[in-house]
PDB file of C-alpha atoms in Angstrom:
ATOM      1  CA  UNK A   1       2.019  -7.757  -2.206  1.00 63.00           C
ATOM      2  CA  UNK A   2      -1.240  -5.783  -1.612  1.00 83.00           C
ATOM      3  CA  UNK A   3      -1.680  -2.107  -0.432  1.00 89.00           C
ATOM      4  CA  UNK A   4      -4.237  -0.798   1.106  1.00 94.00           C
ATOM      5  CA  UNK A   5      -4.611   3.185   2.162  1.00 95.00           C
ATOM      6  CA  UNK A   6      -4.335   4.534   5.610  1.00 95.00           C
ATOM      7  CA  UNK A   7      -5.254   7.519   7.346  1.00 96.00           C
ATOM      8  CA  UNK A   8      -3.140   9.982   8.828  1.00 96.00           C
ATOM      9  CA  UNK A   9      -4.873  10.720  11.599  1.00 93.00           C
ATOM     10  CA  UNK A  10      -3.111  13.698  13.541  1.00 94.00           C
ATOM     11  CA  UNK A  11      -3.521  14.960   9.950  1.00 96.00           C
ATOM     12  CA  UNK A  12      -7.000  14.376   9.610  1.00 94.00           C
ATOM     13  CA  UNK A  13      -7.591  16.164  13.034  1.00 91.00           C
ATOM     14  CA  UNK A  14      -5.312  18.601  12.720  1.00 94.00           C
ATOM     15  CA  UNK A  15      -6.795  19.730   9.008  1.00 95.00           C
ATOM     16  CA  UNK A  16     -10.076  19.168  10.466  1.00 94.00           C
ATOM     17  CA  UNK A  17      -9.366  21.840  13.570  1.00 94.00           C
ATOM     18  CA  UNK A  18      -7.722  24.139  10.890  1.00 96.00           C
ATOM     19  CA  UNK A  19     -11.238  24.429   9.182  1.00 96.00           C
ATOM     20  CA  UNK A  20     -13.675  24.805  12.176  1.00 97.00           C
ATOM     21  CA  UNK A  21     -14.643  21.211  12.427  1.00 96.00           C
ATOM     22  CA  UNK A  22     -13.817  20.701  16.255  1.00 92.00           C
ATOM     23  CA  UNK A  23     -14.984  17.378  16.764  1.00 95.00           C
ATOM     24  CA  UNK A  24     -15.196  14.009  15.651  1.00 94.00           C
ATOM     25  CA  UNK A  25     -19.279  14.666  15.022  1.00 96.00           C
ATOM     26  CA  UNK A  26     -18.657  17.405  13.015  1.00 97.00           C
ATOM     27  CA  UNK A  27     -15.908  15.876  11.037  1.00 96.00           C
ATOM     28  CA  UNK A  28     -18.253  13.324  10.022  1.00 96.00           C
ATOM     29  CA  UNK A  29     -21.095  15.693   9.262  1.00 97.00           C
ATOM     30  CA  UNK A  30     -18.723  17.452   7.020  1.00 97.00           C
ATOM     31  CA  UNK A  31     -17.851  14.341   5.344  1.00 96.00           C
ATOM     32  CA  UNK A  32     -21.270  12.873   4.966  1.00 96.00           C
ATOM     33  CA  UNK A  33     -20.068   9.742   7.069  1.00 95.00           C
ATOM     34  CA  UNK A  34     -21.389   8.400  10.345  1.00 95.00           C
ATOM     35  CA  UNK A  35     -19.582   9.304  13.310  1.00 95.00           C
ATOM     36  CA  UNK A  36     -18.815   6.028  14.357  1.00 96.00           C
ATOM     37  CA  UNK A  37     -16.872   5.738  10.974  1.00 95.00           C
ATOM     38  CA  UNK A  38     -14.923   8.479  11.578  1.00 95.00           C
ATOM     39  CA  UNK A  39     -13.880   7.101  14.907  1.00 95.00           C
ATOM     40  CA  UNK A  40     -12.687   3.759  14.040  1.00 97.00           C
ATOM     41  CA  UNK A  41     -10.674   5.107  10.767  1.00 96.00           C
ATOM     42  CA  UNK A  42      -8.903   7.446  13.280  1.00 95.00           C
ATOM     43  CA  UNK A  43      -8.414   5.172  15.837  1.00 95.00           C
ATOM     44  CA  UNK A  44      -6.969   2.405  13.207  1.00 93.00           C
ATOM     45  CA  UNK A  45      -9.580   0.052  13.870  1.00 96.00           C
ATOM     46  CA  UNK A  46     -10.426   0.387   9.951  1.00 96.00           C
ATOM     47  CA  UNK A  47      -9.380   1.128   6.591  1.00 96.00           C
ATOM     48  CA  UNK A  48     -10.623   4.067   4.726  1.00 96.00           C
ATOM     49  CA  UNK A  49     -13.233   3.234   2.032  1.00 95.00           C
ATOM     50  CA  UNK A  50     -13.235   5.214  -1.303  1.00 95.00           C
ATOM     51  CA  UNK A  51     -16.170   6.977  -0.321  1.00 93.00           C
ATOM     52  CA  UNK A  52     -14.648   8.260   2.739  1.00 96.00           C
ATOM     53  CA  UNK A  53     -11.376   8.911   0.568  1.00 97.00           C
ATOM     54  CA  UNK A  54     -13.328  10.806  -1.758  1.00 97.00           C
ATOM     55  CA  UNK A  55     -15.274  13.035   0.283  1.00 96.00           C
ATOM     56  CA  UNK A  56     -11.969  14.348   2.407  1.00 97.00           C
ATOM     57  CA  UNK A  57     -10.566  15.182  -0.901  1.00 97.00           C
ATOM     58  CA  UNK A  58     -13.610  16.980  -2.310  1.00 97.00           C
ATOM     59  CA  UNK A  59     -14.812  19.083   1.318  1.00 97.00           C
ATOM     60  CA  UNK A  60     -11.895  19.508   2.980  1.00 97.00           C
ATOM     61  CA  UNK A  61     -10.118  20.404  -0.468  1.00 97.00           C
ATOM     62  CA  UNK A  62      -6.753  18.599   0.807  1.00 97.00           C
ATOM     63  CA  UNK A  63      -4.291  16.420  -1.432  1.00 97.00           C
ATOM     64  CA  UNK A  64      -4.186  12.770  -0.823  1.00 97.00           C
ATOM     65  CA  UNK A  65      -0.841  12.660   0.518  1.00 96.00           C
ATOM     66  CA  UNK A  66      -1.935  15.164   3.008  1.00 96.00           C
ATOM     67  CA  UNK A  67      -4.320  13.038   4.651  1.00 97.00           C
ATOM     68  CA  UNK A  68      -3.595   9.191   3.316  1.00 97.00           C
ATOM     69  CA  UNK A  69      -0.408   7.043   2.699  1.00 96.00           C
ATOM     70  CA  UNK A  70      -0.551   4.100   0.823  1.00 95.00           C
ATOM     71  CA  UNK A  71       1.238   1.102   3.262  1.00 87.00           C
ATOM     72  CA  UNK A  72       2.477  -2.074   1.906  1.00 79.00           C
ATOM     73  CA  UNK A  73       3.506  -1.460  -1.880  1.00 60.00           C
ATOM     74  CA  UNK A  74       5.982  -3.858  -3.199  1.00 58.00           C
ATOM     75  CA  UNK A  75       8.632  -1.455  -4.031  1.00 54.00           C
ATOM     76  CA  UNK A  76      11.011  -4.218  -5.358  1.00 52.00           C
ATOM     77  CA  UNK A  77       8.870  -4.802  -8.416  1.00 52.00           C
ATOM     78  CA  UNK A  78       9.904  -4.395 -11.725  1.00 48.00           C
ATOM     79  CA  UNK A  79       9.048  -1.770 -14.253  1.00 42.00           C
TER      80      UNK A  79
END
């Protein structure tokens, strides 16, 4: 089975707010992504990429389980 990462987003926006950035523009600015990107990773109409993953770790200084959750491991597998 594949996984693939998804955003949290009343996380995102919450830890976002926390730290000044108030809107969805500034979020992005912060994160050195387009605004548009921003939008459709919160709104679930895409996946995170790594360099979206990597920049909300590094500038917002956040874990990844903080922001991200990984959906669709096989759990059953063996070790």
């Amino acid at each position: 089975m594949s996984a693939q990462v998804r955003v949290r987003p009343d996380a995102l926006e919450r830890i976002g707010i926390a730290q000044g950035l108030k809107s969805r523009y500034a979020l992005a600015k912060r994160l050195g992504v387009s605004q548009s990107t921003v939008g459709r990773v919160l709104d679930g109409e895409q996946l995170p990429g790594n360099s979206l993953i990597a920049a909300t770790l590094s500038r917002l200084h956040v874990s990844f389980e903080d922001v991200f959750e990984v959906d669709g491991t096989d759990n059953g597998a063996a070790a």
